[in-house]
């Protein structure tokens, strides 16, 4: 589904914020599943003989071990990045963006590339990059400028009679 950004307006701050809040709920659920999966794997490993001797339990092991903690944090960051990267590159929309009729695309209407998604994630500043939308004439966020893409508002679907 390619949509030209000429026919569609760029997304404003409050619409982006609403989609972001919706996506945060989805990401929280994914993080719970990813964390639960890791806890289950470590519980199985512990049952098979892996020792976490100085730690009280698996949770303490994940949060205080000097090597495992950064690896676990990187794993969770990859889950978040994978969620956004997949949806942005595959369809141009996360679940929250779909609910608010937003689409992330290149100026020619094509889906963004994985490198653009990585640049977008690196420059989003945990969502603070969207504050630029308030002051930008073209409603472009900090990450839109750096990743060379646009966040547009899709038209309402027409009802068939």
PDB file of C-alpha atoms in Angstrom:
ATOM      1  CA  UNK A   1       0.000   0.000   0.000  1.00  0.00           C
ATOM      2  CA  UNK A   2       1.768   3.083  -1.204  1.00  0.00           C
ATOM      3  CA  UNK A   3       0.333   6.471  -0.433  1.00  0.00           C
ATOM      4  CA  UNK A   4       1.695   9.722  -1.750  1.00  0.00           C
ATOM      5  CA  UNK A   5       2.525  12.260   0.941  1.00  0.00           C
ATOM      6  CA  UNK A   6       1.385  15.024  -1.429  1.00  0.00           C
ATOM      7  CA  UNK A   7      -2.257  13.956  -1.068  1.00  0.00           C
ATOM      8  CA  UNK A   8      -2.037  13.277   2.669  1.00  0.00           C
ATOM      9  CA  UNK A   9      -1.182  15.773   5.412  1.00  0.00           C
ATOM     10  CA  UNK A  10       1.697  15.109   7.797  1.00  0.00           C
ATOM     11  CA  UNK A  11       0.808  13.987  11.307  1.00  0.00           C
ATOM     12  CA  UNK A  12       0.554  16.501  14.131  1.00  0.00           C
ATOM     13  CA  UNK A  13       1.869  16.181  17.664  1.00  0.00           C
ATOM     14  CA  UNK A  14      -1.280  14.944  19.446  1.00  0.00           C
ATOM     15  CA  UNK A  15      -2.052  12.256  16.870  1.00  0.00           C
ATOM     16  CA  UNK A  16       1.545  11.005  17.120  1.00  0.00           C
ATOM     17  CA  UNK A  17       1.326  11.070  20.915  1.00  0.00           C
ATOM     18  CA  UNK A  18      -1.896   9.028  20.890  1.00  0.00           C
ATOM     19  CA  UNK A  19      -0.357   6.402  18.599  1.00  0.00           C
ATOM     20  CA  UNK A  20       2.783   6.324  20.771  1.00  0.00           C
ATOM     21  CA  UNK A  21       0.724   5.708  23.947  1.00  0.00           C
ATOM     22  CA  UNK A  22      -1.146   2.903  22.209  1.00  0.00           C
ATOM     23  CA  UNK A  23       2.154   1.354  21.058  1.00  0.00           C
ATOM     24  CA  UNK A  24       3.624   1.603  24.561  1.00  0.00           C
ATOM     25  CA  UNK A  25       0.884  -0.753  25.773  1.00  0.00           C
ATOM     26  CA  UNK A  26       1.733  -3.250  23.021  1.00  0.00           C
ATOM     27  CA  UNK A  27       5.478  -2.948  23.730  1.00  0.00           C
ATOM     28  CA  UNK A  28       4.864  -3.472  27.457  1.00  0.00           C
ATOM     29  CA  UNK A  29       3.033  -6.710  26.678  1.00  0.00           C
ATOM     30  CA  UNK A  30       5.873  -7.834  24.389  1.00  0.00           C
ATOM     31  CA  UNK A  31       8.444  -7.057  27.081  1.00  0.00           C
ATOM     32  CA  UNK A  32       6.462  -9.097  29.604  1.00  0.00           C
ATOM     33  CA  UNK A  33       6.414 -12.042  27.195  1.00  0.00           C
ATOM     34  CA  UNK A  34      10.126 -11.676  26.406  1.00  0.00           C
ATOM     35  CA  UNK A  35      11.033 -11.369  30.086  1.00  0.00           C
ATOM     36  CA  UNK A  36       8.833 -14.309  31.021  1.00  0.00           C
ATOM     37  CA  UNK A  37      10.395 -16.395  28.270  1.00  0.00           C
ATOM     38  CA  UNK A  38      13.898 -15.591  29.519  1.00  0.00           C
ATOM     39  CA  UNK A  39      12.893 -16.383  33.098  1.00  0.00           C
ATOM     40  CA  UNK A  40      11.474 -19.731  31.929  1.00  0.00           C
ATOM     41  CA  UNK A  41      14.670 -20.589  30.025  1.00  0.00           C
ATOM     42  CA  UNK A  42      16.809 -19.757  33.050  1.00  0.00           C
ATOM     43  CA  UNK A  43      14.503 -21.766  35.330  1.00  0.00           C
ATOM     44  CA  UNK A  44      14.956 -24.765  33.026  1.00  0.00           C
ATOM     45  CA  UNK A  45      18.728 -24.208  32.986  1.00  0.00           C
ATOM     46  CA  UNK A  46      18.743 -24.000  36.775  1.00  0.00           C
ATOM     47  CA  UNK A  47      16.738 -27.227  37.012  1.00  0.00           C
ATOM     48  CA  UNK A  48      19.315 -28.887  34.743  1.00  0.00           C
ATOM     49  CA  UNK A  49      22.155 -27.871  37.047  1.00  0.00           C
ATOM     50  CA  UNK A  50      23.112 -24.266  36.277  1.00  0.00           C
ATOM     51  CA  UNK A  51      24.099 -22.566  39.513  1.00  0.00           C
ATOM     52  CA  UNK A  52      23.129 -19.022  40.449  1.00  0.00           C
ATOM     53  CA  UNK A  53      24.689 -19.500  43.893  1.00  0.00           C
ATOM     54  CA  UNK A  54      25.329 -15.964  45.186  1.00  0.00           C
ATOM     55  CA  UNK A  55      21.935 -14.741  43.926  1.00  0.00           C
ATOM     56  CA  UNK A  56      18.583 -15.210  45.662  1.00  0.00           C
ATOM     57  CA  UNK A  57      16.631 -16.137  42.545  1.00  0.00           C
ATOM     58  CA  UNK A  58      16.588 -15.819  38.755  1.00  0.00           C
ATOM     59  CA  UNK A  59      15.287 -12.254  38.887  1.00  0.00           C
ATOM     60  CA  UNK A  60      18.149 -11.229  41.166  1.00  0.00           C
ATOM     61  CA  UNK A  61      20.565 -13.025  38.814  1.00  0.00           C
ATOM     62  CA  UNK A  62      19.231 -11.126  35.752  1.00  0.00           C
ATOM     63  CA  UNK A  63      19.365  -7.735  37.429  1.00  0.00           C
ATOM     64  CA  UNK A  64      22.641  -7.947  39.357  1.00  0.00           C
ATOM     65  CA  UNK A  65      25.013 -10.245  37.468  1.00  0.00           C
ATOM     66  CA  UNK A  66      27.733  -8.052  35.876  1.00  0.00           C
ATOM     67  CA  UNK A  67      27.640  -9.858  32.512  1.00  0.00           C
ATOM     68  CA  UNK A  68      24.079 -11.152  32.295  1.00  0.00           C
ATOM     69  CA  UNK A  69      22.441  -7.823  33.216  1.00  0.00           C
ATOM     70  CA  UNK A  70      23.773  -5.877  30.185  1.00  0.00           C
ATOM     71  CA  UNK A  71      23.005  -8.829  27.907  1.00  0.00           C
ATOM     72  CA  UNK A  72      19.449  -9.045  29.237  1.00  0.00           C
ATOM     73  CA  UNK A  73      18.997  -5.290  28.806  1.00  0.00           C
ATOM     74  CA  UNK A  74      20.302  -5.519  25.223  1.00  0.00           C
ATOM     75  CA  UNK A  75      17.913  -8.410  24.581  1.00  0.00           C
ATOM     76  CA  UNK A  76      14.937  -6.329  25.748  1.00  0.00           C
ATOM     77  CA  UNK A  77      16.142  -3.354  23.672  1.00  0.00           C
ATOM     78  CA  UNK A  78      16.288  -5.646  20.623  1.00  0.00           C
ATOM     79  CA  UNK A  79      12.694  -6.726  21.287  1.00  0.00           C
ATOM     80  CA  UNK A  80      11.596  -3.064  21.263  1.00  0.00           C
ATOM     81  CA  UNK A  81      13.686  -2.242  18.203  1.00  0.00           C
ATOM     82  CA  UNK A  82      12.459  -5.347  16.433  1.00  0.00           C
ATOM     83  CA  UNK A  83       8.837  -4.401  17.047  1.00  0.00           C
ATOM     84  CA  UNK A  84       9.184  -0.905  15.608  1.00  0.00           C
ATOM     85  CA  UNK A  85      11.612  -1.876  12.850  1.00  0.00           C
ATOM     86  CA  UNK A  86       9.471  -4.739  11.615  1.00  0.00           C
ATOM     87  CA  UNK A  87       6.222  -2.804  11.468  1.00  0.00           C
ATOM     88  CA  UNK A  88       7.769   0.371  10.031  1.00  0.00           C
ATOM     89  CA  UNK A  89       9.583  -1.507   7.255  1.00  0.00           C
ATOM     90  CA  UNK A  90       6.902  -4.080   6.497  1.00  0.00           C
ATOM     91  CA  UNK A  91       3.718  -1.968   6.420  1.00  0.00           C
ATOM     92  CA  UNK A  92       4.719   1.534   7.471  1.00  0.00           C
ATOM     93  CA  UNK A  93       2.458   1.274  10.509  1.00  0.00           C
ATOM     94  CA  UNK A  94       2.650  -0.048  14.048  1.00  0.00           C
ATOM     95  CA  UNK A  95      -0.580  -1.100  15.734  1.00  0.00           C
ATOM     96  CA  UNK A  96      -0.966   2.329  17.348  1.00  0.00           C
ATOM     97  CA  UNK A  97      -0.288   4.076  14.052  1.00  0.00           C
ATOM     98  CA  UNK A  98      -2.914   1.929  12.359  1.00  0.00           C
ATOM     99  CA  UNK A  99      -5.476   2.856  15.014  1.00  0.00           C
ATOM    100  CA  UNK A 100      -4.763   6.568  14.460  1.00  0.00           C
ATOM    101  CA  UNK A 101      -4.496   6.268  10.652  1.00  0.00           C
ATOM    102  CA  UNK A 102      -0.801   7.202  10.562  1.00  0.00           C
ATOM    103  CA  UNK A 103       1.744   5.849   8.101  1.00  0.00           C
ATOM    104  CA  UNK A 104       5.510   6.173   8.010  1.00  0.00           C
ATOM    105  CA  UNK A 105       6.846   6.325   4.474  1.00  0.00           C
ATOM    106  CA  UNK A 106       9.419   7.780   2.136  1.00  0.00           C
ATOM    107  CA  UNK A 107       8.465  10.874   0.150  1.00  0.00           C
ATOM    108  CA  UNK A 108       7.655   8.661  -2.865  1.00  0.00           C
ATOM    109  CA  UNK A 109       5.183   6.615  -0.771  1.00  0.00           C
ATOM    110  CA  UNK A 110       7.371   3.517  -0.403  1.00  0.00           C
ATOM    111  CA  UNK A 111       8.106   1.769   2.886  1.00  0.00           C
ATOM    112  CA  UNK A 112      11.197   2.851   4.756  1.00  0.00           C
ATOM    113  CA  UNK A 113      14.367   0.719   4.678  1.00  0.00           C
ATOM    114  CA  UNK A 114      15.851  -1.005   7.755  1.00  0.00           C
ATOM    115  CA  UNK A 115      18.685   1.554   7.856  1.00  0.00           C
ATOM    116  CA  UNK A 116      16.120   4.349   7.984  1.00  0.00           C
ATOM    117  CA  UNK A 117      14.315   2.537  10.821  1.00  0.00           C
ATOM    118  CA  UNK A 118      17.581   2.287  12.781  1.00  0.00           C
ATOM    119  CA  UNK A 119      18.336   5.972  12.205  1.00  0.00           C
ATOM    120  CA  UNK A 120      14.796   6.823  13.273  1.00  0.00           C
ATOM    121  CA  UNK A 121      15.115   4.825  16.499  1.00  0.00           C
ATOM    122  CA  UNK A 122      18.528   6.325  17.278  1.00  0.00           C
ATOM    123  CA  UNK A 123      17.347   9.912  16.785  1.00  0.00           C
ATOM    124  CA  UNK A 124      13.880   9.653  18.362  1.00  0.00           C
ATOM    125  CA  UNK A 125      15.288  10.433  21.841  1.00  0.00           C
ATOM    126  CA  UNK A 126      12.713   8.139  23.519  1.00  0.00           C
ATOM    127  CA  UNK A 127       9.851  10.054  21.893  1.00  0.00           C
ATOM    128  CA  UNK A 128      11.127  13.543  22.727  1.00  0.00           C
ATOM    129  CA  UNK A 129      11.985  14.108  19.072  1.00  0.00           C
ATOM    130  CA  UNK A 130       8.259  14.486  18.484  1.00  0.00           C
ATOM    131  CA  UNK A 131       8.260  17.778  20.406  1.00  0.00           C
ATOM    132  CA  UNK A 132       9.840  19.381  17.330  1.00  0.00           C
ATOM    133  CA  UNK A 133       6.521  18.778  15.502  1.00  0.00           C
ATOM    134  CA  UNK A 134       4.960  21.595  17.530  1.00  0.00           C
ATOM    135  CA  UNK A 135       7.423  24.109  16.095  1.00  0.00           C
ATOM    136  CA  UNK A 136       8.024  22.689  12.602  1.00  0.00           C
ATOM    137  CA  UNK A 137       6.001  24.242   9.778  1.00  0.00           C
ATOM    138  CA  UNK A 138       5.697  20.885   7.988  1.00  0.00           C
ATOM    139  CA  UNK A 139       4.848  18.869  11.147  1.00  0.00           C
ATOM    140  CA  UNK A 140       8.090  16.893  10.905  1.00  0.00           C
ATOM    141  CA  UNK A 141       9.736  15.417  13.983  1.00  0.00           C
ATOM    142  CA  UNK A 142      13.463  15.325  14.692  1.00  0.00           C
ATOM    143  CA  UNK A 143      13.602  11.673  13.626  1.00  0.00           C
ATOM    144  CA  UNK A 144      11.652  12.413  10.421  1.00  0.00           C
ATOM    145  CA  UNK A 145      14.364  14.837   9.315  1.00  0.00           C
ATOM    146  CA  UNK A 146      17.253  12.487  10.063  1.00  0.00           C
ATOM    147  CA  UNK A 147      15.671   9.335   8.626  1.00  0.00           C
ATOM    148  CA  UNK A 148      14.384  11.235   5.573  1.00  0.00           C
ATOM    149  CA  UNK A 149      10.795  10.009   5.819  1.00  0.00           C
ATOM    150  CA  UNK A 150       7.351  11.404   6.543  1.00  0.00           C
ATOM    151  CA  UNK A 151       4.614  10.466   8.999  1.00  0.00           C
ATOM    152  CA  UNK A 152       1.349  11.082   7.178  1.00  0.00           C
ATOM    153  CA  UNK A 153      -2.320  10.926   8.140  1.00  0.00           C
ATOM    154  CA  UNK A 154      -4.207   8.498   5.936  1.00  0.00           C
ATOM    155  CA  UNK A 155      -7.633   9.499   4.662  1.00  0.00           C
ATOM    156  CA  UNK A 156     -10.697   7.991   6.280  1.00  0.00           C
ATOM    157  CA  UNK A 157     -11.838   4.850   4.499  1.00  0.00           C
ATOM    158  CA  UNK A 158     -14.837   5.370   2.266  1.00  0.00           C
ATOM    159  CA  UNK A 159     -17.939   3.308   2.985  1.00  0.00           C
ATOM    160  CA  UNK A 160     -19.341   1.230   0.173  1.00  0.00           C
ATOM    161  CA  UNK A 161     -23.041   1.575  -0.489  1.00  0.00           C
TER     162      UNK A 161
END
